[in-house]
Structures are given as structure tokens and as C-alpha cells.
CSV table of C-alpha atoms and ligand atoms in Angstrom, one decimal:
chain,number,residue,atom,x,y,z
A,1,MET,CA,149.9,192.9,7.9
A,2,MET,CA,152.5,190.5,9.3
A,3,LYS,CA,151.5,186.9,9.5
A,4,ASN,CA,151.5,184.9,12.7
A,5,ILE,CA,153.7,181.7,12.4
A,6,ALA,CA,154.0,179.0,15.0
A,7,ILE,CA,157.0,176.8,14.9
A,8,ILE,CA,156.7,173.5,16.8
A,9,GLY,CA,160.2,172.3,17.8
A,10,ALA,CA,163.2,174.4,18.9
A,11,GLY,CA,165.9,172.1,17.6
A,12,VAL,CA,168.3,173.3,14.9
A,13,SER,CA,165.7,173.2,12.1
A,14,GLY,CA,163.0,175.2,14.0
A,15,LEU,CA,165.5,177.7,15.3
A,16,THR,CA,166.9,178.2,11.8
A,17,ALA,CA,163.5,178.7,10.3
A,18,ALA,CA,162.6,181.2,13.1
A,19,HIS,CA,165.7,183.3,12.4
A,20,ALA,CA,165.1,183.4,8.7
A,21,LEU,CA,161.5,184.5,9.3
A,22,LYS,CA,161.8,186.8,12.3
A,23,TYR,CA,161.7,190.1,10.4
A,24,LYS,CA,159.0,189.0,7.9
A,25,ALA,CA,156.4,187.6,10.3
A,26,HIS,CA,155.4,187.3,14.0
A,27,VAL,CA,157.1,184.0,14.9
A,28,LYS,CA,156.5,181.9,18.1
A,29,LEU,CA,158.4,178.7,18.9
A,30,PHE,CA,157.1,176.0,21.1
A,31,ASP,CA,159.1,173.0,22.5
A,32,LYS,CA,158.1,170.3,24.9
A,33,SER,CA,161.6,170.2,26.5
A,34,ARG,CA,163.0,172.3,29.3
A,35,GLY,CA,165.7,173.7,26.9
A,36,VAL,CA,166.4,174.4,23.3
A,37,GLY,CA,168.5,172.4,20.9
A,38,GLY,CA,166.6,169.1,20.6
A,39,ARG,CA,169.0,166.4,19.7
A,40,MET,CA,172.0,168.8,19.8
A,41,SER,CA,172.1,168.3,23.6
A,42,THR,CA,174.3,167.9,26.7
A,43,ARG,CA,173.8,166.0,29.9
A,44,TYR,CA,175.6,167.0,33.2
A,45,ALA,CA,176.5,164.9,36.2
A,46,GLY,CA,178.9,166.8,38.6
A,47,ALA,CA,182.2,167.2,36.8
A,48,TYR,CA,181.1,165.0,33.9
A,49,GLU,CA,179.5,166.4,30.8
A,50,PHE,CA,178.3,164.5,27.8
A,51,ASP,CA,177.1,165.5,24.4
A,52,HIS,CA,174.7,162.6,24.3
A,53,GLY,CA,173.0,163.5,21.0
A,54,ALA,CA,174.9,165.0,18.1
A,55,GLN,CA,178.6,164.2,18.5
A,56,PHE,CA,180.0,166.7,16.0
A,57,PHE,CA,179.0,168.2,12.7
A,58,THR,CA,180.4,168.7,9.3
A,59,ALA,CA,179.8,171.6,6.9
A,60,ARG,CA,179.7,170.7,3.2
A,61,ASP,CA,177.1,173.2,1.8
A,62,SER,CA,178.4,176.7,1.4
A,63,ARG,CA,175.4,178.2,3.2
A,64,PHE,CA,176.1,176.1,6.3
A,65,GLN,CA,179.8,176.7,6.0
A,66,LYS,CA,179.2,180.5,6.3
A,67,VAL,CA,177.1,180.0,9.4
A,68,VAL,CA,179.7,177.8,11.0
A,69,GLU,CA,182.5,180.3,10.2
A,70,LEU,CA,180.4,183.0,11.8
A,71,ALA,CA,179.8,180.8,14.9
A,72,ILE,CA,183.6,180.1,15.1
A,73,ASP,CA,184.2,183.9,15.0
A,74,GLN,CA,181.6,184.3,17.8
A,75,GLY,CA,183.5,181.6,19.9
A,76,VAL,CA,180.5,179.2,20.0
A,77,VAL,CA,181.9,176.6,17.6
A,78,ALA,CA,185.4,175.2,17.3
A,79,PRO,CA,187.1,172.5,15.1
A,80,TRP,CA,187.4,169.1,16.9
A,81,HIS,CA,190.9,167.8,16.0
A,82,GLY,CA,190.3,164.5,17.8
A,83,ARG,CA,192.2,161.4,16.7
A,84,ALA,CA,189.5,159.7,14.6
A,85,PHE,CA,189.7,156.0,13.8
A,86,TYR,CA,187.5,153.2,12.6
A,87,LYS,CA,187.9,149.5,13.6
A,88,LYS,CA,188.4,147.1,10.7
A,89,GLY,CA,188.6,143.6,12.2
A,90,THR,CA,191.2,143.9,14.8
A,91,ALA,CA,193.0,146.8,13.1
A,92,LEU,CA,192.4,150.5,13.6
A,93,GLU,CA,192.4,152.7,10.5
A,94,VAL,CA,192.4,156.4,10.3
A,95,ASP,CA,188.9,157.8,9.8
A,96,ILE,CA,189.5,160.3,7.1
A,97,GLY,CA,186.4,162.6,6.6
A,98,SER,CA,185.4,166.2,6.4
A,99,ASP,CA,186.5,168.6,9.1
A,100,ARG,CA,184.6,168.0,12.3
A,101,PHE,CA,183.2,170.8,14.4
A,102,ALA,CA,181.7,171.0,17.9
A,103,ALA,CA,179.8,173.7,19.7
A,104,VAL,CA,181.7,175.1,22.7
A,105,PRO,CA,181.9,174.8,25.6
A,106,ARG,CA,179.2,172.1,25.0
A,107,MET,CA,176.9,171.0,22.2
A,108,ASN,CA,173.8,172.8,23.4
A,109,SER,CA,175.7,176.1,23.6
A,110,TRP,CA,175.1,176.9,19.9
A,111,PRO,CA,171.3,176.4,20.0
A,112,LYS,CA,171.2,178.6,23.1
A,113,VAL,CA,172.9,181.4,21.2
A,114,MET,CA,170.6,180.8,18.2
A,115,ALA,CA,167.6,181.1,20.6
A,116,LYS,CA,168.5,184.6,21.8
A,117,GLY,CA,165.9,187.2,20.8
A,118,LEU,CA,163.3,184.6,19.7
A,119,ASP,CA,159.9,184.2,21.3
A,120,ILE,CA,160.1,180.6,22.7
A,121,SER,CA,157.8,178.7,25.1
A,122,LEU,CA,159.5,175.7,26.7
A,123,GLY,CA,157.8,172.8,28.4
A,124,ALA,CA,155.0,173.3,25.8
A,125,ARG,CA,154.1,169.9,24.3
A,126,VAL,CA,151.7,170.4,21.4
A,127,SER,CA,149.2,167.5,21.4
A,128,LYS,CA,146.8,168.5,18.6
A,129,LEU,CA,146.3,171.1,15.8
A,130,THR,CA,142.9,172.4,14.8
A,131,ARG,CA,141.9,174.9,12.2
A,132,ASP,CA,138.9,177.2,11.7
A,133,ASP,CA,138.2,178.7,8.3
A,134,LYS,CA,141.5,180.5,8.1
A,135,GLN,CA,143.7,180.0,11.1
A,136,TRP,CA,145.3,177.3,13.2
A,137,GLU,CA,145.0,176.6,16.9
A,138,LEU,CA,147.6,174.8,18.9
A,139,HIS,CA,146.4,172.5,21.7
A,140,PHE,CA,148.9,171.7,24.5
A,141,GLU,CA,149.2,168.6,26.7
A,142,ASP,CA,148.4,170.7,29.8
A,143,GLY,CA,145.1,171.7,28.3
A,144,GLY,CA,146.2,175.2,27.1
A,145,ILE,CA,145.3,176.5,23.7
A,146,GLN,CA,147.0,179.2,21.5
A,147,ALA,CA,145.0,180.4,18.6
A,148,GLY,CA,145.4,182.8,15.6
A,149,PHE,CA,148.3,181.3,13.6
A,150,ASP,CA,148.2,181.7,9.8
A,151,HIS,CA,150.9,179.1,9.3
A,152,ILE,CA,152.5,176.3,11.3
A,153,ILE,CA,156.0,174.9,10.8
A,154,CYS,CA,156.3,171.5,12.3
A,155,ALA,CA,160.0,171.1,13.0
A,156,VAL,CA,160.0,167.8,14.9
A,157,PRO,CA,161.1,164.2,14.0
A,158,SER,CA,159.0,162.6,11.3
A,159,VAL,CA,157.0,160.2,13.5
A,160,GLN,CA,156.0,163.1,15.8
A,161,ALA,CA,155.1,165.2,12.8
A,162,ILE,CA,152.8,162.4,11.5
A,163,GLU,CA,151.0,162.3,14.9
A,164,LEU,CA,150.3,166.1,14.7
A,165,LEU,CA,149.6,166.8,11.0
A,166,PRO,CA,146.2,166.1,9.4
A,167,ASP,CA,145.8,163.3,6.9
A,168,ASN,CA,145.2,165.8,4.0
A,169,PHE,CA,148.6,167.3,4.4
A,170,SER,CA,150.2,166.9,1.0
A,171,GLY,CA,153.5,165.8,2.4
A,172,MET,CA,152.0,162.9,4.4
A,173,GLU,CA,153.2,160.2,2.0
A,174,ALA,CA,156.8,161.5,2.0
A,175,LEU,CA,156.6,161.8,5.8
A,176,LYS,CA,155.6,158.2,6.1
A,177,SER,CA,158.4,157.0,3.9
A,178,VAL,CA,161.0,158.3,6.4
A,179,GLN,CA,162.9,155.8,8.5
A,180,MET,CA,164.5,157.1,11.7
A,181,ASP,CA,166.5,154.7,13.9
A,182,ALA,CA,166.7,154.4,17.6
A,183,CYS,CA,169.9,154.8,19.5
A,184,PHE,CA,171.1,154.2,23.1
A,185,ALA,CA,173.6,156.7,24.4
A,186,LEU,CA,175.8,155.3,27.2
A,187,MET,CA,177.6,158.0,29.2
A,188,ILE,CA,180.7,156.9,31.1
A,189,GLY,CA,182.7,159.1,33.5
A,190,PHE,CA,186.1,158.2,34.9
A,191,ASP,CA,187.7,160.1,37.7
A,192,GLN,CA,191.1,159.1,36.4
A,193,LEU,CA,192.5,160.1,33.0
A,194,HIS,CA,192.5,157.4,30.3
A,195,ASP,CA,194.1,157.4,26.9
A,196,PHE,CA,192.6,154.8,24.6
A,197,GLY,CA,194.8,155.8,21.6
A,198,TRP,CA,191.8,157.4,19.9
A,199,ASP,CA,189.3,160.1,20.5
A,200,SER,CA,186.6,158.8,18.3
A,201,LEU,CA,186.2,155.2,17.1
A,202,ARG,CA,183.6,153.9,14.6
A,203,VAL,CA,183.1,150.2,15.1
A,204,ASN,CA,181.2,147.6,13.1
A,205,ASP,CA,180.1,145.7,16.2
A,206,ASP,CA,176.7,144.0,16.6
A,207,VAL,CA,175.9,146.2,19.6
A,208,ASN,CA,177.9,149.5,19.5
A,209,ALA,CA,178.6,151.7,16.5
A,210,TRP,CA,180.5,154.7,18.0
A,211,LEU,CA,182.7,155.5,20.9
A,212,ALA,CA,184.1,159.0,21.6
A,213,VAL,CA,186.1,160.6,24.3
A,214,ASN,CA,183.8,163.6,25.0
A,215,SER,CA,186.5,165.2,27.1
A,216,SER,CA,188.8,165.4,24.1
A,217,LYS,CA,186.5,168.0,22.4
A,218,PRO,CA,187.5,171.6,22.6
A,219,GLU,CA,186.8,173.5,25.9
A,220,ARG,CA,185.6,170.4,27.8
A,221,ASN,CA,186.7,169.5,31.3
A,222,LYS,CA,190.1,167.8,30.9
A,223,ASP,CA,190.5,166.8,34.5
A,224,VAL,CA,188.2,163.7,34.0
A,225,THR,CA,187.7,161.3,31.1
A,226,THR,CA,184.2,161.1,29.7
A,227,LEU,CA,183.3,158.4,27.2
A,228,MET,CA,180.2,158.5,25.0
A,229,ILE,CA,179.1,155.3,23.5
A,230,HIS,CA,176.3,154.9,20.9
A,231,SER,CA,174.6,151.6,20.0
A,232,ALA,CA,174.3,150.4,16.4
A,233,PRO,CA,171.0,151.4,14.6
A,234,GLN,CA,169.8,147.8,13.8
A,235,TRP,CA,170.5,146.6,17.3
A,236,SER,CA,168.9,149.7,18.9
A,237,ASN,CA,165.7,149.3,16.8
A,238,LEU,CA,165.4,145.7,17.8
A,239,HIS,CA,166.0,146.4,21.5
A,240,ALA,CA,164.4,149.8,21.8
A,241,ASP,CA,161.9,148.5,24.5
A,242,ALA,CA,164.2,146.0,26.1
A,243,ASP,CA,165.1,146.2,29.8
A,244,ARG,CA,167.5,149.1,30.3
A,245,GLU,CA,169.8,147.3,32.6
A,246,TRP,CA,170.2,144.5,30.1
A,247,VAL,CA,170.9,147.0,27.3
A,248,GLN,CA,173.5,148.8,29.4
A,249,ALA,CA,175.2,145.5,30.3
A,250,GLN,CA,175.4,144.5,26.6
A,251,MET,CA,176.9,147.9,25.6
A,252,GLU,CA,179.3,147.9,28.5
A,253,ARG,CA,180.5,144.3,27.7
A,254,SER,CA,181.1,145.3,24.1
A,255,ALA,CA,182.8,148.6,25.0
A,256,SER,CA,185.0,146.9,27.6
A,257,GLU,CA,186.4,144.6,24.9
A,258,ILE,CA,187.1,147.5,22.6
A,259,CYS,CA,188.6,149.8,25.2
A,260,GLY,CA,190.6,147.1,27.1
A,261,ILE,CA,189.3,148.2,30.5
A,262,ASP,CA,186.2,147.2,32.6
A,263,ILE,CA,183.7,149.9,31.7
A,264,SER,CA,181.3,148.7,34.3
A,265,ALA,CA,183.7,149.7,37.0
A,266,ALA,CA,183.6,153.4,36.0
A,267,PRO,CA,182.3,155.7,38.8
A,268,HIS,CA,179.6,157.3,36.6
A,269,ARG,CA,177.5,155.3,34.2
A,270,ALA,CA,174.1,156.4,32.7
A,271,LEU,CA,172.0,155.4,29.8
A,272,HIS,CA,169.7,157.5,27.6
A,273,ARG,CA,167.4,156.1,24.9
A,274,TRP,CA,166.8,158.2,21.7
A,275,LEU,CA,163.8,156.8,19.8
A,276,TYR,CA,164.6,159.0,16.8
A,277,SER,CA,168.3,159.4,16.2
A,278,SER,CA,169.7,158.9,12.7
A,279,VAL,CA,167.8,158.8,9.4
A,280,SER,CA,168.1,155.8,7.2
A,281,ALA,CA,165.4,156.7,4.6
A,282,SER,CA,164.7,160.3,3.6
A,283,PRO,CA,162.6,162.1,1.0
A,284,GLN,CA,165.7,164.3,0.2
A,285,LYS,CA,163.5,167.4,-0.1
A,286,GLY,CA,164.3,170.6,1.7
A,287,ALA,CA,160.9,170.8,3.4
A,288,LEU,CA,157.4,169.6,2.8
A,289,HIS,CA,155.2,172.6,2.2
A,290,ALA,CA,151.4,173.0,1.7
A,291,GLN,CA,150.8,176.7,1.3
A,292,ALA,CA,147.0,176.6,1.0
A,293,LEU,CA,146.7,174.5,4.1
A,294,GLY,CA,149.1,176.7,6.0
A,295,LEU,CA,151.5,173.9,7.0
A,296,THR,CA,155.1,173.1,6.5
A,297,ALA,CA,157.1,170.2,7.9
A,298,CYS,CA,160.9,170.3,8.2
A,299,GLY,CA,163.7,168.6,10.1
A,300,ASP,CA,166.9,166.7,9.6
A,301,TRP,CA,164.9,163.7,8.2
A,302,CYS,CA,164.0,165.8,5.1
A,303,LEU,CA,167.7,165.7,4.0
A,304,GLY,CA,169.1,162.5,5.3
A,305,GLY,CA,169.7,163.5,8.9
A,306,ARG,CA,172.5,165.4,10.7
A,307,VAL,CA,172.9,168.9,12.0
A,308,GLU,CA,173.7,170.3,8.6
A,309,GLY,CA,170.6,168.6,7.2
A,310,ALA,CA,168.5,170.2,10.0
A,311,TYR,CA,169.9,173.6,9.2
A,312,LEU,CA,169.3,173.4,5.5
A,313,SER,CA,165.8,172.0,6.0
A,314,GLY,CA,164.9,174.9,8.4
A,315,LEU,CA,166.1,177.3,5.8
A,316,ALA,CA,164.1,175.6,3.1
A,317,ALA,CA,160.9,175.8,5.2
A,318,ALA,CA,161.5,179.6,5.7
A,319,ASP,CA,162.3,180.1,2.0
A,320,ALA,CA,159.0,178.4,1.1
A,321,LEU,CA,157.1,180.9,3.3
A,322,ILE,CA,159.0,184.1,2.7
A,323,SER,CA,157.5,184.7,-0.7
A,324,GLN,CA,154.0,184.5,1.0
A,325,CYS,CA,154.8,186.9,3.9
B,401,FAD,C1,172.5,159.8,19.4
B,401,FAD,C2,172.6,160.8,18.3
B,401,FAD,C3,173.8,161.0,17.6
B,401,FAD,C4,173.9,162.0,16.6
B,401,FAD,N1,175.2,162.3,16.0
B,401,FAD,C5,175.3,163.2,15.1
B,401,FAD,C6,176.5,163.6,14.6
B,401,FAD,O1,177.5,163.1,15.0
B,401,FAD,N2,176.6,164.6,13.6
B,401,FAD,C7,175.4,165.2,13.2
B,401,FAD,O2,175.5,166.1,12.3
B,401,FAD,N3,174.2,164.9,13.7
B,401,FAD,C8,174.1,163.9,14.6
B,401,FAD,N4,172.9,163.6,15.1
B,401,FAD,C9,171.7,164.2,14.6
B,401,FAD,C10,171.4,165.6,14.9
B,401,FAD,O3,171.4,165.7,16.3
B,401,FAD,C11,170.1,166.0,14.3
B,401,FAD,O4,170.2,165.8,12.9
B,401,FAD,C12,169.7,167.4,14.6
B,401,FAD,O5,170.0,167.9,15.9
B,401,FAD,C13,168.1,167.5,14.3
B,401,FAD,O6,167.6,168.8,14.5
B,401,FAD,P1,166.0,169.0,14.2
B,401,FAD,O7,165.8,170.4,14.5
B,401,FAD,O8,165.7,168.4,12.9
B,401,FAD,O9,165.3,168.0,15.3
B,401,FAD,P2,165.4,167.9,16.9
B,401,FAD,O10,166.7,168.3,17.3
B,401,FAD,O11,164.9,166.5,17.2
B,401,FAD,O12,164.4,169.0,17.4
B,401,FAD,C14,163.0,168.8,17.4
B,401,FAD,C15,162.4,169.4,18.6
B,401,FAD,O13,161.0,169.3,18.6
B,401,FAD,C16,160.6,169.1,19.9
B,401,FAD,N5,159.3,168.4,19.9
B,401,FAD,C17,159.0,167.2,19.4
B,401,FAD,N6,157.6,167.0,19.5
B,401,FAD,C18,157.1,168.1,20.0
B,401,FAD,C19,155.7,168.4,20.3
B,401,FAD,N7,154.7,167.6,20.1
B,401,FAD,N8,155.5,169.6,20.9
B,401,FAD,C20,156.6,170.5,21.2
B,401,FAD,N9,157.8,170.2,20.9
B,401,FAD,C21,158.1,169.0,20.3
B,401,FAD,C22,161.7,168.3,20.6
B,401,FAD,O14,161.7,168.5,22.0
B,401,FAD,C23,162.9,168.9,20.0
B,401,FAD,O15,163.5,169.9,20.7
B,401,FAD,C24,172.8,162.7,16.2
B,401,FAD,C25,171.6,162.5,16.9
B,401,FAD,C26,171.5,161.6,17.9
B,401,FAD,C27,170.2,161.4,18.6
């Protein structure tokens, strides 16, 4: 008989695990958000669109390269040939790295395609897990319960996994060793076109770490200029709970100096806080798997962060279960 598997989290790792398992088991996904994709996400404000989580992705592992190639053929991913620089002192140097890809026409387009055909409940925040002799029950924030799961894959950021998983989960120590950093995402929309001389800029500023012209990505609205600014990890951790207006003013001041224009005069300005953004300490294991207990934890944090890490971790979680299905 096919096993019943619940996957908590419909980000890249949860969606990947679900696809790999869908013909081997009954798979149900649950996510607290209104849409799929987790941190691979997009915000809209009239003509302005911002990929306020993942900016782009690279593909170094051959398994992920194949998936990216397929997504390019399907027209849901495209290379981003933006002018990439980093700021060294006052000089700008070319940021040479692996090829960069973006989902098109926006970052959450790819997870939406991945979600097709899967059984997903949105707006379903899991607040507690309980187990009888053999099976797991999911308890939801709204008081609902779903029972009868042989196995649970917890595909959420490490801190949220610690809150849900029991203390006797064998991966708990590894989970607690993970360090995820906060990040503020400042979204700036100009109704006029601006050319800063770069499309992405890494900076070694106390406040900001990354600026990107979102509208330079493939298939974005080119009639406006949208600028995405991310704060630096250390600064973000230190000020995660600070007054948002103060945070925004600091980021705008720093970005204005870098861009050479007054960012605070832009017609659209909005700030989002990510409590769990990049990963600065990781167990470097594909997934944390406890077969006897019926639990697996996966996510980008398993493999050092990033979209590719999330994909490979979701795959590792599914691989660990497939032999048991
Ligand atoms: C600001 C920022 C910039 C980034 N830049 C890049 C980049 O340039 N390149 C790159 O490769 N990566 C980047 N990343 C990282 C990339 O977005 C992640 O590595 C990847 O999207 C993580 O996927 P995931 O499935 O592991 O987790 P997530 O995407 O976080 O998915 C977890 C899901 O679990 C859900 N969830 C959590 N708790 C519960 C619960 N209790 N009940 C139900 N659902 C729950 C969440 O709603 C979420 O949808 C960036 C991330 C951020 C935030």
C-alpha cells in the first residue's frame, strides 16, 4: 500500500521532494503562505515588480543543471546577462561568477509551474505535530487537524523546523547548529528610467550588501526602473527588531550615496524583513532523516543556502524515503 507523506513547506525544497515522491506515495503539501515558492518570491505594486527574496540562481551540480535546462526549454527560466559589479573601495570591479539565471517573467513563476499537479493546501500553518503508535497528526494554527501520515518532511527554515520537530529527532543537534541570517529587502520603484552603470552591485557597506536593477532581468517591465536593495547580514541580525522607518532611512541613505541619486525621493518605496534569509553555518548534509520516527528535515540550510541547495536538499529528502516506499 502507498504511504501517506505530508510535506510542510512549499518552497523549492518541499516542491522538489514532492515531485520526486509523487508516483511512489500519496503526498500532501502544506504551506502557511498564500502562494507557493517560499523565499523565491515576488512582490507587486502597480507597474512595479520586485523579486524581494532570491535574486538569481546558479547551477553548479549536474542534476540541477539538467532541471534548469529543462525549465529554460519550457520558457520559465532564462539567463540573466545583467552587468554585474562589486564595489571595492571607490572602484567598481567586474563580478565574475557562474552564469546567473532568473525565473521568468518573475521569480515565483518557476515554483508555480513546479506546483502544478501537486496536492497543496495554502494558508495552512502547522503549529504542532503529534504521533500515535504509528502515524503522525498535523495540527494547524486555525485549530484544524489532519491525521494518518506515515512520514513527515519538514521543508522549512531551520529555526521553524526546531519549533515543530520533537526533541528526540536525531537531526536536532545538526538543526541547532545552523545559523540563518536576517535580511531587509528595500524595494524602490522609479517612474523614470535610470541607468546606474550596473545591473547588480555587491557592496561591502556596513548597512547594505546588494543592489540590483530588478527591471534589468529578462521579461520584466522595462518602462520603469525597479531597484532591489538587500541589507548586510551582520547589520540585519543586529537590527532585526529595530524601528522599520529607521531601518529604511539607513538603507536609503547608504544606497543614495552608492547610486548618486536621492533614493528617498522615489515614488515607490517599501521594506520587507526576512528573518531567515542566507545561511552562514550549515551541516552540509543533503537532508536529516530519521526513518524509524517517520521524520525528515530538509531545506536550503542543509547545504549552505541558495536555490540550488534547496533543490538538492529536497531531492536528498526524497531519496532517503524512496527506498522505504
Ligand atoms: C533576501 C534573500 C535573498 C536571496 N538571494 C538569493 C540568491 O540570489 N540566490 C540564491 O540561490 N538564493 C537566494 N536566496 C535564498 C533562496 O531564496 C533560498 O535558498 C530558497 O528559496 C529556499 O528554499 P526552501 O524550500 O529551502 O525554503 P523556503 O523558500 O523558505 O520555503 C519554506 C516554506 O515553508 C513555509 N513554512 C514555514 N513554516 C511553516 C509552518 N509552520 N507551516 C506551514 N508552512 C510553513 C514557508 O511559508 C515557506 O513557503 C535568497 C533569500 C532571501 C530571503
